Amino acid sequence: MHHSHQTPPLTRRSLLALAAIAPLAAATTASAAAAEASAVGGERLARDGVQVGGGAAAAGLPARLTARSWLVADHDTGEVLAAYRAHRRLPPASTLKMLFADTVLPVFPRTARHTVTAADLADIPAGSSLVGIQAGITYTVEQLWQGVFLRSGNDAVHVLAHMNGGVAKTVAEMQAKARDLQALDTHVVSPDGFDHPGQLSSAYDLTLFARYGLRKAAFRAYCGTRTADFPAGGGRTFQIQNTDRLLSGAWGLRTYPGLIGVKNGYTSHAGNTFTGAATRAGRTLLVTVMHPGNEPDAVYEETAALLDWGFAHARSARPVGRLVAPLSEGGGGGGDGVSLPRRAAEAGMPGTGTGKSSVLWLVEGAGGAAALLAGGLWALRKRAGGAGRAATGTEPSATRAARSARTERSATGTPRRAAGAGRRAGNRGGKGRHRG
């Protein structure tokens, strides 16, 4: 015998609930679209997935890229040739030192001398990378910057920051410089890039920092220096080497032809980050790679692969965005229709520490609201059947999934995926330790 099944009618209360959800879904979707359109440098840079223009150029992209975010741009024109999650906010590690240099490098002449005090070194985070500065020794400003660029020395950063009026003043000036450069994904907590909650940047912003810095001869000279003699006290010196493996060729990597800098970084939370610049046949390209896979050389290998792609396809690739000019030099808002004060205010807000940009949160929020609306309809239609299953001791799958998620969070404190990511990061070095 055939049994017909009728869907229970929706009650007035259910219809009112769905009516309340529908505007939320529509508004969130609209907000996501507006946020994408407001992205600095062009709306495509806020999209998920690889952004590249031109069939041949797209086909030539490296097949295995593990980075969570990357960008390839022409240094001279500012055209972004390809990108992946360019505005995703992630911990920058020592690549943030590029912004530090953009901010403080013009303040002191390179021949100026400073005798380091214990107070200059008192607030360096434990586990920092160090060049080996000692209290009581006099250094030139040039030597301090060599410590910053070659060894990623947090001790050199803090000495320069104290010379500049203190760490807090320097952080405020770096944040102001980021706003002027329209690097609105960046939130500065410390001048050295060390791991701190809310200290975030993006592949787009780091590329802006590199492009701006490379216009200055001193910045260009420091980031391209392979070795230097550094004071050890008592008239002695020791040699320091640049930790940029594409520049130095260390650890089994070959030097990249035409590389002119710029800055690498590593912490256990951020993983590896790198912005590199190279020149070939009169064209200079910038590549930023953030948080690739666990292999220690992955950040350099993927940077080299993207540089190779850029030099091979720069003529055929259609730009997917642009690196904007600083506001102080007449740079516009990226054609986004959003007021600059509003975007600057948003940039100054601490990040969530999730590694997701606000744009991506909005997109995901839109999907969640839509799913909630659809799920509400499904749940209401199935309510009678679900109640019947509960009465017979059969637990609905949605309830099981929710219970499982609650159990996992209560046992570990974080979702399993986040915990796994932490373990992987922990395998790369001590917590918060810079590796270069």
Short mmCIF file of C-alpha atoms in Angstrom, two decimals:
data_model
loop_
_atom_site.label_atom_id
_atom_site.label_comp_id
_atom_site.label_asym_id
_atom_site.label_seq_id
_atom_site.Cartn_x
_atom_site.Cartn_y
_atom_site.Cartn_z
CA MET A 1 0.00 0.00 0.00
CA HIS A 2 1.33 3.44 -0.88
CA HIS A 3 1.43 5.97 1.95
CA SER A 4 1.34 9.64 1.04
CA HIS A 5 3.42 12.08 3.09
CA GLN A 6 2.26 15.66 3.47
CA THR A 7 4.48 18.48 4.66
CA PRO A 8 3.08 20.10 7.81
CA PRO A 9 1.90 23.68 7.20
CA LEU A 10 4.11 26.47 8.46
CA THR A 11 2.74 28.24 11.51
CA ARG A 12 2.33 32.03 11.71
CA ARG A 13 5.22 32.20 14.18
CA SER A 14 7.46 30.28 11.80
CA LEU A 15 6.60 32.57 8.91
CA LEU A 16 7.35 35.63 11.04
CA ALA A 17 10.74 34.15 12.00
CA LEU A 18 11.63 33.52 8.37
CA ALA A 19 10.50 37.02 7.44
CA ALA A 20 12.94 38.38 10.01
CA ILE A 21 15.81 36.28 8.67
CA ALA A 22 15.32 37.15 4.99
CA PRO A 23 16.29 40.86 5.28
CA LEU A 24 19.40 39.84 7.24
CA ALA A 25 20.51 37.54 4.44
CA ALA A 26 19.84 40.18 1.81
CA ALA A 27 21.59 42.92 3.79
CA THR A 28 24.64 40.75 4.49
CA THR A 29 24.93 39.80 0.83
CA ALA A 30 24.71 43.46 -0.13
CA SER A 31 27.35 44.34 2.47
CA ALA A 32 29.68 41.70 1.07
CA ALA A 33 29.26 43.08 -2.44
CA ALA A 34 29.89 46.61 -1.20
CA ALA A 35 32.98 45.52 0.71
CA GLU A 36 34.37 43.79 -2.37
CA ALA A 37 33.75 46.90 -4.45
CA SER A 38 35.55 49.03 -1.83
CA ALA A 39 38.78 47.03 -1.85
CA VAL A 40 41.85 49.21 -2.15
CA GLY A 41 43.45 48.61 -5.53
CA GLY A 42 40.39 47.10 -7.20
CA GLU A 43 37.46 44.85 -6.41
CA ARG A 44 39.10 41.70 -7.82
CA LEU A 45 41.75 41.88 -5.12
CA ALA A 46 39.06 41.23 -2.50
CA ARG A 47 37.75 38.11 -4.19
CA ASP A 48 38.51 34.60 -3.11
CA GLY A 49 40.44 32.36 -5.47
CA VAL A 50 43.29 33.11 -7.87
CA GLN A 51 42.87 36.35 -9.81
CA VAL A 52 44.70 36.54 -13.11
CA GLY A 53 43.85 37.97 -16.52
CA GLY A 54 44.82 36.49 -19.88
CA GLY A 55 44.40 32.89 -20.96
CA ALA A 56 48.05 32.12 -21.64
CA ALA A 57 49.16 33.89 -18.49
CA ALA A 58 46.64 32.00 -16.36
CA ALA A 59 47.70 28.69 -17.85
CA GLY A 60 51.32 29.40 -16.99
CA LEU A 61 50.83 30.00 -13.27
CA PRO A 62 52.81 27.64 -11.01
CA ALA A 63 50.81 24.50 -10.37
CA ARG A 64 51.68 24.04 -6.70
CA LEU A 65 51.29 27.14 -4.57
CA THR A 66 50.56 26.50 -0.91
CA ALA A 67 50.65 30.09 0.38
CA ARG A 68 47.54 31.39 2.12
CA SER A 69 47.98 34.69 0.29
CA TRP A 70 50.24 36.00 -2.49
CA LEU A 71 50.56 38.81 -5.02
CA VAL A 72 52.62 39.64 -8.12
CA ALA A 73 52.93 43.28 -9.21
CA ASP A 74 54.91 45.47 -11.59
CA HIS A 75 57.05 47.80 -9.49
CA ASP A 76 57.08 50.68 -11.98
CA THR A 77 53.46 50.74 -13.17
CA GLY A 78 51.89 49.44 -9.98
CA GLU A 79 49.79 46.96 -11.95
CA VAL A 80 48.87 43.81 -10.02
CA LEU A 81 49.38 40.96 -12.48
CA ALA A 82 48.04 38.12 -10.35
CA ALA A 83 46.92 37.62 -6.78
CA TYR A 84 45.39 35.19 -4.33
CA ARG A 85 43.49 36.62 -1.36
CA ALA A 86 45.55 39.78 -1.59
CA HIS A 87 43.70 41.56 1.25
CA ARG A 88 43.57 38.61 3.63
CA ARG A 89 44.77 39.82 7.03
CA LEU A 90 47.52 37.59 8.41
CA PRO A 91 50.38 37.95 10.92
CA PRO A 92 53.26 39.57 8.99
CA ALA A 93 56.28 38.55 11.09
CA SER A 94 59.44 40.52 10.27
CA THR A 95 58.21 41.69 6.88
CA LEU A 96 56.53 44.42 8.97
CA LYS A 97 60.03 45.84 9.41
CA MET A 98 59.61 47.28 5.90
CA LEU A 99 56.96 49.62 7.31
CA PHE A 100 59.27 50.39 10.23
CA ALA A 101 61.96 51.41 7.74
CA ASP A 102 59.49 53.42 5.65
CA THR A 103 58.64 55.34 8.82
CA VAL A 104 61.95 55.79 10.66
CA LEU A 105 64.68 55.51 8.01
CA PRO A 106 64.44 59.20 6.96
CA VAL A 107 64.74 60.44 10.57
CA PHE A 108 68.47 59.94 11.23
CA PRO A 109 71.51 60.41 8.99
CA ARG A 110 73.38 57.16 8.45
CA THR A 111 76.58 58.55 9.98
CA ALA A 112 74.91 59.55 13.26
CA ARG A 113 76.21 57.66 16.28
CA HIS A 114 74.38 56.28 19.31
CA THR A 115 75.72 54.64 22.46
CA VAL A 116 73.27 51.93 23.45
CA THR A 117 71.89 51.85 26.99
CA ALA A 118 70.28 49.03 28.93
CA ALA A 119 66.95 50.87 28.64
CA ASP A 120 67.17 50.64 24.84
CA LEU A 121 67.19 46.86 25.11
CA ALA A 122 64.83 46.38 28.05
CA ASP A 123 61.58 45.76 26.15
CA ILE A 124 62.72 43.26 23.50
CA PRO A 125 60.36 40.24 23.48
CA ALA A 126 61.84 36.96 24.68
CA GLY A 127 62.67 34.65 21.78
CA SER A 128 63.39 37.50 19.36
CA SER A 129 65.91 37.32 16.57
CA LEU A 130 68.94 39.42 17.52
CA VAL A 131 71.92 40.88 15.71
CA GLY A 132 73.95 41.07 18.94
CA ILE A 133 73.78 44.68 20.11
CA GLN A 134 75.32 45.33 23.51
CA ALA A 135 74.76 48.15 25.98
CA GLY A 136 77.74 50.48 26.25
CA ILE A 137 78.85 50.07 22.63
CA THR A 138 78.49 52.96 20.17
CA TYR A 139 76.95 52.16 16.78
CA THR A 140 76.35 54.23 13.69
CA VAL A 141 72.80 54.48 12.37
CA GLU A 142 74.00 52.66 9.26
CA GLN A 143 75.14 49.71 11.37
CA LEU A 144 71.82 49.61 13.20
CA TRP A 145 69.91 49.46 9.91
CA GLN A 146 72.20 46.70 8.71
CA GLY A 147 71.19 44.82 11.84
CA VAL A 148 67.53 45.37 10.96
CA PHE A 149 67.72 44.33 7.31
CA LEU A 150 70.38 41.63 7.32
CA ARG A 151 69.69 39.81 10.60
CA SER A 152 66.12 40.99 11.23
CA GLY A 153 67.43 42.06 14.63
CA ASN A 154 64.72 43.09 17.04
CA ASP A 155 67.43 44.58 19.21
CA ALA A 156 68.37 46.96 16.38
CA VAL A 157 64.70 47.84 15.86
CA HIS A 158 64.19 48.69 19.52
CA VAL A 159 67.33 50.82 19.71
CA LEU A 160 66.17 52.84 16.70
CA ALA A 161 62.65 53.06 18.11
CA HIS A 162 63.98 54.46 21.41
CA MET A 163 66.10 56.93 19.46
CA ASN A 164 62.88 57.93 17.68
CA GLY A 165 61.12 58.79 20.95
CA GLY A 166 60.03 55.37 22.16
CA VAL A 167 58.23 52.24 21.02
CA ALA A 168 54.71 53.66 21.52
CA LYS A 169 55.47 56.79 19.49
CA THR A 170 57.06 54.71 16.74
CA VAL A 171 54.09 52.33 16.58
CA ALA A 172 51.70 55.31 16.26
CA GLU A 173 53.84 56.77 13.48
CA MET A 174 53.96 53.41 11.67
CA GLN A 175 50.17 53.16 11.82
CA ALA A 176 49.88 56.69 10.44
CA LYS A 177 52.31 55.82 7.64
CA ALA A 178 50.28 52.70 6.81
CA ARG A 179 47.15 54.83 6.50
CA ASP A 180 48.94 57.29 4.22
CA LEU A 181 50.13 54.41 2.04
CA GLN A 182 46.50 53.12 2.01
CA ALA A 183 47.68 49.91 3.64
CA LEU A 184 44.39 49.55 5.44
CA ASP A 185 44.69 45.84 6.23
CA THR A 186 47.58 46.61 8.57
CA HIS A 187 47.32 47.00 12.32
CA VAL A 188 50.61 47.67 14.12
CA VAL A 189 51.18 46.52 17.70
CA SER A 190 55.00 46.40 17.80
CA PRO A 191 57.63 47.87 15.47
CA ASP A 192 59.50 44.58 14.98
CA GLY A 193 56.72 42.33 13.62
CA PHE A 194 56.87 39.99 16.61
CA ASP A 195 53.73 37.98 17.36
CA HIS A 196 51.13 40.03 19.22
CA PRO A 197 47.35 39.63 19.21
CA GLY A 198 45.88 41.85 16.52
CA GLN A 199 49.15 42.53 14.70
CA LEU A 200 48.14 41.89 11.11
CA SER A 201 48.88 42.89 7.54
CA SER A 202 48.24 41.50 4.05
CA ALA A 203 50.10 40.58 0.88
CA TYR A 204 48.77 43.76 -0.70
CA ASP A 205 49.96 45.99 2.13
CA LEU A 206 53.39 44.39 2.40
CA THR A 207 53.86 44.97 -1.33
CA LEU A 208 52.93 48.63 -0.84
CA PHE A 209 55.57 48.90 1.91
CA ALA A 210 58.24 47.37 -0.33
CA ARG A 211 57.40 49.52 -3.34
CA TYR A 212 57.45 52.71 -1.28
CA GLY A 213 60.72 51.80 0.42
CA LEU A 214 62.55 50.86 -2.76
CA ARG A 215 62.21 54.42 -4.00
CA LYS A 216 64.79 55.41 -1.36
CA ALA A 217 68.43 54.70 -2.09
CA ALA A 218 69.24 53.81 1.53
CA PHE A 219 66.36 51.32 1.81
CA ARG A 220 67.38 49.73 -1.48
CA ALA A 221 71.02 49.50 -0.42
CA TYR A 222 70.28 47.94 2.97
CA CYS A 223 67.87 45.29 1.73
CA GLY A 224 70.30 44.26 -1.01
CA THR A 225 73.37 43.97 1.23
CA ARG A 226 74.59 40.38 1.58
CA THR A 227 77.21 40.74 4.34
CA ALA A 228 78.51 43.44 6.66
CA ASP A 229 80.98 43.82 9.52
CA PHE A 230 79.25 44.54 12.81
CA PRO A 231 80.79 46.00 16.01
CA ALA A 232 81.61 43.51 18.75
CA GLY A 233 83.18 45.99 21.19
CA GLY A 234 86.81 46.71 21.92
CA GLY A 235 87.45 47.67 18.32
CA ARG A 236 86.55 44.18 17.08
CA THR A 237 83.90 43.22 14.55
CA PHE A 238 82.07 40.09 13.38
CA GLN A 239 80.44 39.39 10.07
CA ILE A 240 76.67 39.26 9.67
CA GLN A 241 74.92 37.72 6.66
CA ASN A 242 71.56 38.52 5.12
CA THR A 243 68.97 35.87 6.06
CA ASP A 244 67.16 36.33 2.71
CA ARG A 245 68.02 33.00 1.09
CA LEU A 246 67.20 34.15 -2.45
CA LEU A 247 69.79 36.89 -1.97
CA SER A 248 72.45 34.94 -0.07
CA GLY A 249 71.99 31.49 -1.60
CA ALA A 250 72.21 29.92 1.85
CA TRP A 251 70.78 26.56 2.95
CA GLY A 252 71.08 24.97 -0.47
CA LEU A 253 69.03 27.56 -2.34
CA ARG A 254 70.44 29.27 -5.39
CA THR A 255 70.47 33.05 -5.52
CA TYR A 256 67.69 34.44 -7.68
CA PRO A 257 69.03 36.30 -10.76
CA GLY A 258 68.42 40.03 -10.52
CA LEU A 259 67.11 39.97 -6.94
CA ILE A 260 67.36 43.39 -5.27
CA GLY A 261 65.73 42.64 -1.87
CA VAL A 262 63.43 43.02 0.07
CA LYS A 263 62.51 41.39 3.44
CA ASN A 264 61.77 37.98 4.91
CA GLY A 265 60.29 36.94 8.23
CA TYR A 266 59.30 33.99 10.37
CA THR A 267 57.49 33.40 13.63
CA SER A 268 55.83 30.25 14.89
CA HIS A 269 52.43 31.94 14.64
CA ALA A 270 52.91 33.68 11.30
CA GLY A 271 54.92 30.97 9.60
CA ASN A 272 57.14 32.25 6.81
CA THR A 273 56.50 35.53 5.04
CA PHE A 274 58.51 37.18 2.28
CA THR A 275 58.41 40.11 -0.10
CA GLY A 276 60.97 39.99 -2.88
CA ALA A 277 61.85 42.29 -5.77
CA ALA A 278 63.86 41.41 -8.86
CA THR A 279 64.80 43.10 -12.13
CA ARG A 280 65.11 41.43 -15.53
CA ALA A 281 65.34 43.04 -18.97
CA GLY A 282 64.45 46.44 -17.56
CA ARG A 283 61.34 45.26 -15.71
CA THR A 284 61.13 45.10 -11.91
CA LEU A 285 58.58 42.82 -10.27
CA LEU A 286 57.41 42.58 -6.69
CA VAL A 287 56.17 39.32 -5.16
CA THR A 288 54.76 38.79 -1.69
CA VAL A 289 54.12 35.30 -0.31
CA MET A 290 52.50 34.72 3.09
CA HIS A 291 52.22 31.52 5.10
CA PRO A 292 53.06 28.75 2.60
CA GLY A 293 53.35 25.06 3.50
CA ASN A 294 55.57 23.59 6.15
CA GLU A 295 58.73 23.14 4.10
CA PRO A 296 61.28 25.69 5.34
CA ASP A 297 62.23 26.82 1.83
CA ALA A 298 58.65 26.98 0.50
CA VAL A 299 58.37 30.74 0.92
CA TYR A 300 61.46 31.26 -1.25
CA GLU A 301 60.61 28.58 -3.79
CA GLU A 302 57.10 29.92 -4.32
CA THR A 303 58.41 33.48 -4.56
CA ALA A 304 60.92 32.41 -7.20
CA ALA A 305 58.23 30.52 -9.13
CA LEU A 306 55.94 33.57 -9.13
CA LEU A 307 58.80 35.84 -10.21
CA ASP A 308 59.56 33.44 -13.06
CA TRP A 309 55.90 33.51 -14.07
CA GLY A 310 55.77 37.29 -13.90
CA PHE A 311 58.81 37.80 -16.11
CA ALA A 312 57.50 35.25 -18.62
CA HIS A 313 53.92 36.56 -18.78
CA ALA A 314 54.05 40.23 -17.75
CA ARG A 315 53.30 41.37 -21.30
CA SER A 316 50.30 39.11 -21.82
CA ALA A 317 48.79 39.20 -18.32
CA ARG A 318 45.93 41.68 -18.00
CA PRO A 319 46.08 43.57 -14.69
CA VAL A 320 43.63 42.52 -11.99
CA GLY A 321 44.26 45.55 -9.78
CA ARG A 322 46.84 48.17 -8.93
CA LEU A 323 49.13 49.33 -6.16
CA VAL A 324 47.73 52.70 -5.12
CA ALA A 325 49.80 55.81 -4.48
CA PRO A 326 50.09 57.34 -1.00
CA LEU A 327 47.36 59.78 -0.02
CA SER A 328 50.01 62.44 0.63
CA GLU A 329 51.01 62.15 -3.02
CA GLY A 330 47.52 62.44 -4.42
CA GLY A 331 46.58 58.78 -4.32
CA GLY A 332 42.84 58.25 -4.54
CA GLY A 333 40.66 55.81 -2.70
CA GLY A 334 41.11 53.04 -5.24
CA GLY A 335 37.89 53.94 -7.02
CA ASP A 336 35.93 52.35 -4.24
CA GLY A 337 33.33 54.97 -3.40
CA VAL A 338 34.05 54.58 0.34
CA SER A 339 35.16 57.62 2.29
CA LEU A 340 38.83 57.63 3.24
CA PRO A 341 38.16 58.54 6.91
CA ARG A 342 35.89 55.52 7.22
CA ARG A 343 38.42 53.18 5.64
CA ALA A 344 41.24 54.61 7.77
CA ALA A 345 39.17 54.12 10.90
CA GLU A 346 38.48 50.54 9.91
CA ALA A 347 42.20 49.97 9.29
CA GLY A 348 43.03 51.12 12.80
CA MET A 349 40.80 48.55 14.42
CA PRO A 350 42.55 45.49 15.83
CA GLY A 351 42.03 42.33 13.82
CA THR A 352 40.26 39.27 15.04
CA GLY A 353 43.34 37.11 14.84
CA THR A 354 41.47 34.70 12.60
CA GLY A 355 43.63 35.34 9.56
CA LYS A 356 40.57 36.34 7.52
CA SER A 357 40.01 39.76 6.04
CA SER A 358 36.89 41.73 6.88
CA VAL A 359 35.83 41.28 3.29
CA LEU A 360 36.00 37.52 3.55
CA TRP A 361 34.09 37.61 6.82
CA LEU A 362 31.33 39.53 5.07
CA VAL A 363 31.24 37.08 2.20
CA GLU A 364 31.12 34.16 4.60
CA GLY A 365 28.47 35.99 6.61
CA ALA A 366 26.32 36.32 3.54
CA GLY A 367 26.62 32.61 2.86
CA GLY A 368 25.81 31.86 6.47
CA ALA A 369 22.70 34.01 6.45
CA ALA A 370 21.52 32.41 3.24
CA ALA A 371 22.19 28.98 4.67
CA LEU A 372 20.32 29.94 7.82
CA LEU A 373 17.32 31.00 5.78
CA ALA A 374 17.35 27.80 3.76
CA GLY A 375 18.02 25.75 6.85
CA GLY A 376 15.10 27.40 8.65
CA LEU A 377 12.71 26.37 5.91
CA TRP A 378 14.06 22.83 5.90
CA ALA A 379 13.93 22.54 9.67
CA LEU A 380 10.40 23.83 9.91
CA ARG A 381 9.19 21.50 7.20
CA LYS A 382 10.85 18.54 8.91
CA ARG A 383 9.94 19.44 12.47
CA ALA A 384 7.17 16.91 12.83
CA GLY A 385 9.32 14.13 11.37
CA GLY A 386 12.25 15.13 13.59
CA ALA A 387 10.12 15.01 16.68
CA GLY A 388 9.02 11.53 15.73
CA ARG A 389 12.64 10.38 15.37
CA ALA A 390 13.53 11.87 18.74
CA ALA A 391 10.66 10.01 20.34
CA THR A 392 12.00 6.72 19.00
CA GLY A 393 15.57 7.46 20.19
CA THR A 394 17.04 8.32 16.75
CA GLU A 395 19.15 11.49 16.93
CA PRO A 396 19.01 13.79 13.85
CA SER A 397 22.36 14.22 12.10
CA ALA A 398 22.33 18.00 12.60
CA THR A 399 21.99 17.50 16.36
CA ARG A 400 24.80 14.96 16.37
CA ALA A 401 27.06 17.37 14.47
CA ALA A 402 26.30 20.21 16.86
CA ARG A 403 26.89 18.00 19.90
CA SER A 404 30.17 16.76 18.42
CA ALA A 405 31.36 20.31 17.78
CA ARG A 406 30.49 21.34 21.34
CA THR A 407 32.32 18.32 22.75
CA GLU A 408 35.41 19.05 20.68
CA ARG A 409 35.52 22.70 21.69
CA SER A 410 35.02 21.91 25.36
CA ALA A 411 37.81 19.33 25.29
CA THR A 412 40.42 21.38 23.39
CA GLY A 413 39.36 25.00 23.80
CA THR A 414 39.51 25.49 20.03
CA PRO A 415 38.10 23.78 16.96
CA ARG A 416 40.28 20.90 15.82
CA ARG A 417 41.37 22.65 12.62
CA ALA A 418 42.74 25.60 14.56
CA ALA A 419 44.51 23.31 17.00
CA GLY A 420 46.10 21.39 14.13
CA ALA A 421 47.35 24.61 12.60
CA GLY A 422 48.91 25.51 15.92
CA ARG A 423 50.69 22.19 16.13
CA ARG A 424 52.08 22.64 12.63
CA ALA A 425 53.31 26.10 13.51
CA GLY A 426 54.81 24.80 16.72
CA ASN A 427 56.85 22.28 14.76
CA ARG A 428 58.56 25.13 12.95
CA GLY A 429 60.21 26.68 16.00
CA GLY A 430 59.66 28.13 19.44
CA LYS A 431 56.58 30.23 20.07
CA GLY A 432 57.03 33.70 18.65
CA ARG A 433 60.59 33.04 17.58
CA HIS A 434 61.86 34.85 14.50
CA ARG A 435 63.89 32.67 12.18
CA GLY A 436 64.50 35.07 9.26
#
